[in-house]
Amino acid sequence: MSVVKSALSDADLKTVGEALQGALVDLVDLALVAKQVHWNVVGPRFRSVHLQLDEVVASARTHSDVVAERASALGVTPDGRAATVASTSAIAGVPEGLIKDADAVRILVDALGAVITRMRERIQSTGDPDPITEDILIGLTGDLEKHAWMFTAESS
């Protein structure tokens, strides 16, 4: 039950709600993955990778809040519970234990790539039904692509 009545049609609200929910899950998991790697990274590039990981965490957390609040504003209940994130995220698992700096970079490049691919699909699906949501997704995808570029440059 929602206390908010969206101006979107039921079909458009379903499309937009699914896009926002998927974005929320991927952003919550991205923050968790980046933090897990952040705590366990080792190697000669430890400091730069460690700090760069925190930038990804901060960005993912900020965007997840914006996405969840957009969903709520439309009358869609956001679900960021651990079980939901674990069962629906696009990001591969993180290995247990210490992670060499080069592996940490690869993990983040892969995670960001998976999330960016899905965000671009969500941008396409929300353009017609809700340009406001589309705009939010465009902005956050731009930030994720910047992080991906920086991690990719780190691995070259």
PDB file of C-alpha atoms in Angstrom:
ATOM      1  CA  MET A   1       0.000   0.000   0.000  1.00  0.00           C
ATOM      2  CA  SER A   2       1.333   3.406  -0.930  1.00  0.00           C
ATOM      3  CA  VAL A   3       0.374   6.753   0.524  1.00  0.00           C
ATOM      4  CA  VAL A   4       1.636   8.455  -2.642  1.00  0.00           C
ATOM      5  CA  LYS A   5      -0.351   8.424  -5.878  1.00  0.00           C
ATOM      6  CA  SER A   6       1.950   8.736  -8.850  1.00  0.00           C
ATOM      7  CA  ALA A   7       1.017  10.764 -11.915  1.00  0.00           C
ATOM      8  CA  LEU A   8       2.457   7.923 -14.012  1.00  0.00           C
ATOM      9  CA  SER A   9       0.188   5.299 -15.528  1.00  0.00           C
ATOM     10  CA  ASP A  10       0.266   1.868 -13.891  1.00  0.00           C
ATOM     11  CA  ALA A  11       2.314   0.433 -16.770  1.00  0.00           C
ATOM     12  CA  ASP A  12       4.813   3.312 -16.694  1.00  0.00           C
ATOM     13  CA  LEU A  13       5.036   3.121 -12.910  1.00  0.00           C
ATOM     14  CA  LYS A  14       5.825  -0.597 -13.144  1.00  0.00           C
ATOM     15  CA  THR A  15       8.620   0.053 -15.666  1.00  0.00           C
ATOM     16  CA  VAL A  16      10.078   2.950 -13.696  1.00  0.00           C
ATOM     17  CA  GLY A  17       9.677   1.179 -10.360  1.00  0.00           C
ATOM     18  CA  GLU A  18      11.561  -1.871 -11.631  1.00  0.00           C
ATOM     19  CA  ALA A  19      14.339   0.339 -12.983  1.00  0.00           C
ATOM     20  CA  LEU A  20      14.659   2.219  -9.693  1.00  0.00           C
ATOM     21  CA  GLN A  21      14.597  -0.989  -7.636  1.00  0.00           C
ATOM     22  CA  GLY A  22      17.271  -2.556  -9.825  1.00  0.00           C
ATOM     23  CA  ALA A  23      19.399   0.570  -9.593  1.00  0.00           C
ATOM     24  CA  LEU A  24      19.032   0.613  -5.809  1.00  0.00           C
ATOM     25  CA  VAL A  25      20.126  -3.006  -5.468  1.00  0.00           C
ATOM     26  CA  ASP A  26      23.148  -2.527  -7.707  1.00  0.00           C
ATOM     27  CA  LEU A  27      24.217   0.658  -5.913  1.00  0.00           C
ATOM     28  CA  VAL A  28      23.857  -0.870  -2.442  1.00  0.00           C
ATOM     29  CA  ASP A  29      25.877  -3.899  -3.536  1.00  0.00           C
ATOM     30  CA  LEU A  30      28.491  -1.728  -5.247  1.00  0.00           C
ATOM     31  CA  ALA A  31      29.007   0.168  -1.978  1.00  0.00           C
ATOM     32  CA  LEU A  32      29.323  -3.114  -0.059  1.00  0.00           C
ATOM     33  CA  VAL A  33      31.728  -4.652  -2.563  1.00  0.00           C
ATOM     34  CA  ALA A  34      33.903  -1.537  -2.685  1.00  0.00           C
ATOM     35  CA  LYS A  35      34.014  -1.359   1.114  1.00  0.00           C
ATOM     36  CA  GLN A  36      34.895  -5.065   1.418  1.00  0.00           C
ATOM     37  CA  VAL A  37      37.751  -4.615  -1.052  1.00  0.00           C
ATOM     38  CA  HIS A  38      38.763  -1.373   0.717  1.00  0.00           C
ATOM     39  CA  TRP A  39      39.196  -3.228   4.023  1.00  0.00           C
ATOM     40  CA  ASN A  40      41.248  -6.015   2.477  1.00  0.00           C
ATOM     41  CA  VAL A  41      43.394  -4.449  -0.245  1.00  0.00           C
ATOM     42  CA  VAL A  42      47.168  -4.920   0.064  1.00  0.00           C
ATOM     43  CA  GLY A  43      50.134  -4.156  -2.132  1.00  0.00           C
ATOM     44  CA  PRO A  44      52.372  -1.346  -3.309  1.00  0.00           C
ATOM     45  CA  ARG A  45      49.422   0.740  -4.539  1.00  0.00           C
ATOM     46  CA  PHE A  46      47.498   0.172  -1.314  1.00  0.00           C
ATOM     47  CA  ARG A  47      46.990   3.826  -0.402  1.00  0.00           C
ATOM     48  CA  SER A  48      45.800   5.088  -3.781  1.00  0.00           C
ATOM     49  CA  VAL A  49      43.475   2.118  -4.343  1.00  0.00           C
ATOM     50  CA  HIS A  50      42.234   2.259  -0.730  1.00  0.00           C
ATOM     51  CA  LEU A  51      41.300   5.936  -1.073  1.00  0.00           C
ATOM     52  CA  GLN A  52      39.799   5.478  -4.528  1.00  0.00           C
ATOM     53  CA  LEU A  53      37.569   2.707  -3.185  1.00  0.00           C
ATOM     54  CA  ASP A  54      36.151   5.063  -0.565  1.00  0.00           C
ATOM     55  CA  GLU A  55      35.237   7.489  -3.340  1.00  0.00           C
ATOM     56  CA  VAL A  56      33.200   4.751  -5.022  1.00  0.00           C
ATOM     57  CA  VAL A  57      31.518   3.881  -1.711  1.00  0.00           C
ATOM     58  CA  ALA A  58      30.550   7.509  -1.088  1.00  0.00           C
ATOM     59  CA  SER A  59      29.216   7.916  -4.610  1.00  0.00           C
ATOM     60  CA  ALA A  60      27.206   4.672  -4.525  1.00  0.00           C
ATOM     61  CA  ARG A  61      25.712   5.519  -1.123  1.00  0.00           C
ATOM     62  CA  THR A  62      24.709   9.016  -2.207  1.00  0.00           C
ATOM     63  CA  HIS A  63      23.125   7.770  -5.418  1.00  0.00           C
ATOM     64  CA  SER A  64      21.348   4.886  -3.684  1.00  0.00           C
ATOM     65  CA  ASP A  65      19.630   7.362  -1.400  1.00  0.00           C
ATOM     66  CA  VAL A  66      18.554   9.540  -4.335  1.00  0.00           C
ATOM     67  CA  VAL A  67      17.230   6.484  -6.201  1.00  0.00           C
ATOM     68  CA  ALA A  68      15.347   5.146  -3.165  1.00  0.00           C
ATOM     69  CA  GLU A  69      13.806   8.534  -2.458  1.00  0.00           C
ATOM     70  CA  ARG A  70      12.740   8.882  -6.101  1.00  0.00           C
ATOM     71  CA  ALA A  71      11.014   5.515  -5.832  1.00  0.00           C
ATOM     72  CA  SER A  72       9.268   6.598  -2.642  1.00  0.00           C
ATOM     73  CA  ALA A  73       8.198   9.869  -4.255  1.00  0.00           C
ATOM     74  CA  LEU A  74       6.492   7.837  -6.973  1.00  0.00           C
ATOM     75  CA  GLY A  75       4.790   5.524  -4.488  1.00  0.00           C
ATOM     76  CA  VAL A  76       7.150   2.592  -5.069  1.00  0.00           C
ATOM     77  CA  THR A  77       8.515   0.977  -1.926  1.00  0.00           C
ATOM     78  CA  PRO A  78      12.319   0.692  -2.205  1.00  0.00           C
ATOM     79  CA  ASP A  79      13.860  -2.559  -0.970  1.00  0.00           C
ATOM     80  CA  GLY A  80      17.496  -2.435   0.069  1.00  0.00           C
ATOM     81  CA  ARG A  81      17.384  -5.410   2.424  1.00  0.00           C
ATOM     82  CA  ALA A  82      20.432  -7.667   2.444  1.00  0.00           C
ATOM     83  CA  ALA A  83      18.495 -10.673   1.123  1.00  0.00           C
ATOM     84  CA  THR A  84      17.084  -8.643  -1.768  1.00  0.00           C
ATOM     85  CA  VAL A  85      20.485  -7.222  -2.650  1.00  0.00           C
ATOM     86  CA  ALA A  86      22.140 -10.649  -2.445  1.00  0.00           C
ATOM     87  CA  SER A  87      19.570 -12.290  -4.700  1.00  0.00           C
ATOM     88  CA  THR A  88      19.234  -9.626  -7.400  1.00  0.00           C
ATOM     89  CA  SER A  89      22.546  -7.773  -7.798  1.00  0.00           C
ATOM     90  CA  ALA A  90      24.541  -8.014 -11.023  1.00  0.00           C
ATOM     91  CA  ILE A  91      27.887  -7.827  -9.229  1.00  0.00           C
ATOM     92  CA  ALA A  92      30.025 -10.942  -8.826  1.00  0.00           C
ATOM     93  CA  GLY A  93      31.103 -11.975  -5.343  1.00  0.00           C
ATOM     94  CA  VAL A  94      34.290 -10.767  -3.713  1.00  0.00           C
ATOM     95  CA  PRO A  95      36.890 -13.327  -2.691  1.00  0.00           C
ATOM     96  CA  GLU A  96      37.488 -13.897   1.000  1.00  0.00           C
ATOM     97  CA  GLY A  97      40.690 -12.635   2.612  1.00  0.00           C
ATOM     98  CA  LEU A  98      43.323 -10.169   1.533  1.00  0.00           C
ATOM     99  CA  ILE A  99      43.132  -8.837  -2.013  1.00  0.00           C
ATOM    100  CA  LYS A 100      46.197  -7.731  -3.982  1.00  0.00           C
ATOM    101  CA  ASP A 101      45.932  -4.187  -5.299  1.00  0.00           C
ATOM    102  CA  ALA A 102      45.875  -5.307  -8.962  1.00  0.00           C
ATOM    103  CA  ASP A 103      43.080  -7.775  -8.166  1.00  0.00           C
ATOM    104  CA  ALA A 104      41.201  -5.074  -6.268  1.00  0.00           C
ATOM    105  CA  VAL A 105      41.299  -2.845  -9.329  1.00  0.00           C
ATOM    106  CA  ARG A 106      40.081  -5.701 -11.553  1.00  0.00           C
ATOM    107  CA  ILE A 107      37.233  -6.476  -9.140  1.00  0.00           C
ATOM    108  CA  LEU A 108      36.091  -2.862  -9.204  1.00  0.00           C
ATOM    109  CA  VAL A 109      36.411  -2.522 -12.974  1.00  0.00           C
ATOM    110  CA  ASP A 110      34.254  -5.645 -13.360  1.00  0.00           C
ATOM    111  CA  ALA A 111      31.714  -4.527 -10.740  1.00  0.00           C
ATOM    112  CA  LEU A 112      31.407  -1.059 -12.220  1.00  0.00           C
ATOM    113  CA  GLY A 113      31.081  -2.522 -15.714  1.00  0.00           C
ATOM    114  CA  ALA A 114      28.233  -4.793 -14.641  1.00  0.00           C
ATOM    115  CA  VAL A 115      26.388  -1.955 -12.926  1.00  0.00           C
ATOM    116  CA  ILE A 116      26.956   0.524 -15.765  1.00  0.00           C
ATOM    117  CA  THR A 117      25.596  -1.954 -18.333  1.00  0.00           C
ATOM    118  CA  ARG A 118      22.397  -2.364 -16.338  1.00  0.00           C
ATOM    119  CA  MET A 119      22.115   1.381 -15.668  1.00  0.00           C
ATOM    120  CA  ARG A 120      22.306   2.107 -19.390  1.00  0.00           C
ATOM    121  CA  GLU A 121      19.461  -0.372 -19.967  1.00  0.00           C
ATOM    122  CA  ARG A 122      17.459   1.409 -17.275  1.00  0.00           C
ATOM    123  CA  ILE A 123      18.139   4.779 -18.881  1.00  0.00           C
ATOM    124  CA  GLN A 124      16.650   3.432 -22.128  1.00  0.00           C
ATOM    125  CA  SER A 125      13.587   2.002 -20.398  1.00  0.00           C
ATOM    126  CA  THR A 126      12.747   5.120 -18.368  1.00  0.00           C
ATOM    127  CA  GLY A 127      13.209   7.833 -21.003  1.00  0.00           C
ATOM    128  CA  ASP A 128       9.658   7.840 -22.306  1.00  0.00           C
ATOM    129  CA  PRO A 129       7.692   6.975 -19.160  1.00  0.00           C
ATOM    130  CA  ASP A 130       9.612   9.240 -16.755  1.00  0.00           C
ATOM    131  CA  PRO A 131      12.321  11.661 -17.929  1.00  0.00           C
ATOM    132  CA  ILE A 132      12.953  12.692 -14.302  1.00  0.00           C
ATOM    133  CA  THR A 133      14.021   9.171 -13.355  1.00  0.00           C
ATOM    134  CA  GLU A 134      15.939   8.922 -16.617  1.00  0.00           C
ATOM    135  CA  ASP A 135      17.833  12.097 -15.669  1.00  0.00           C
ATOM    136  CA  ILE A 136      18.728  10.685 -12.243  1.00  0.00           C
ATOM    137  CA  LEU A 137      20.003   7.496 -13.871  1.00  0.00           C
ATOM    138  CA  ILE A 138      21.993   9.442 -16.462  1.00  0.00           C
ATOM    139  CA  GLY A 139      23.724  11.475 -13.757  1.00  0.00           C
ATOM    140  CA  LEU A 140      24.625   8.520 -11.601  1.00  0.00           C
ATOM    141  CA  THR A 141      25.804   6.496 -14.600  1.00  0.00           C
ATOM    142  CA  GLY A 142      28.112   9.351 -15.542  1.00  0.00           C
ATOM    143  CA  ASP A 143      29.631   9.207 -12.060  1.00  0.00           C
ATOM    144  CA  LEU A 144      30.037   5.431 -12.250  1.00  0.00           C
ATOM    145  CA  GLU A 145      31.672   5.709 -15.669  1.00  0.00           C
ATOM    146  CA  LYS A 146      34.136   8.225 -14.239  1.00  0.00           C
ATOM    147  CA  HIS A 147      35.038   5.782 -11.465  1.00  0.00           C
ATOM    148  CA  ALA A 148      35.392   2.982 -14.042  1.00  0.00           C
ATOM    149  CA  TRP A 149      37.707   5.156 -16.140  1.00  0.00           C
ATOM    150  CA  MET A 150      39.881   5.935 -13.140  1.00  0.00           C
ATOM    151  CA  PHE A 151      40.133   2.289 -12.072  1.00  0.00           C
ATOM    152  CA  THR A 152      40.797   1.208 -15.651  1.00  0.00           C
ATOM    153  CA  ALA A 153      43.619   3.749 -15.878  1.00  0.00           C
ATOM    154  CA  GLU A 154      44.948   2.300 -12.612  1.00  0.00           C
ATOM    155  CA  SER A 155      45.227  -1.122 -14.270  1.00  0.00           C
ATOM    156  CA  SER A 156      47.040   0.021 -17.416  1.00  0.00           C
TER     157      SER A 156
END
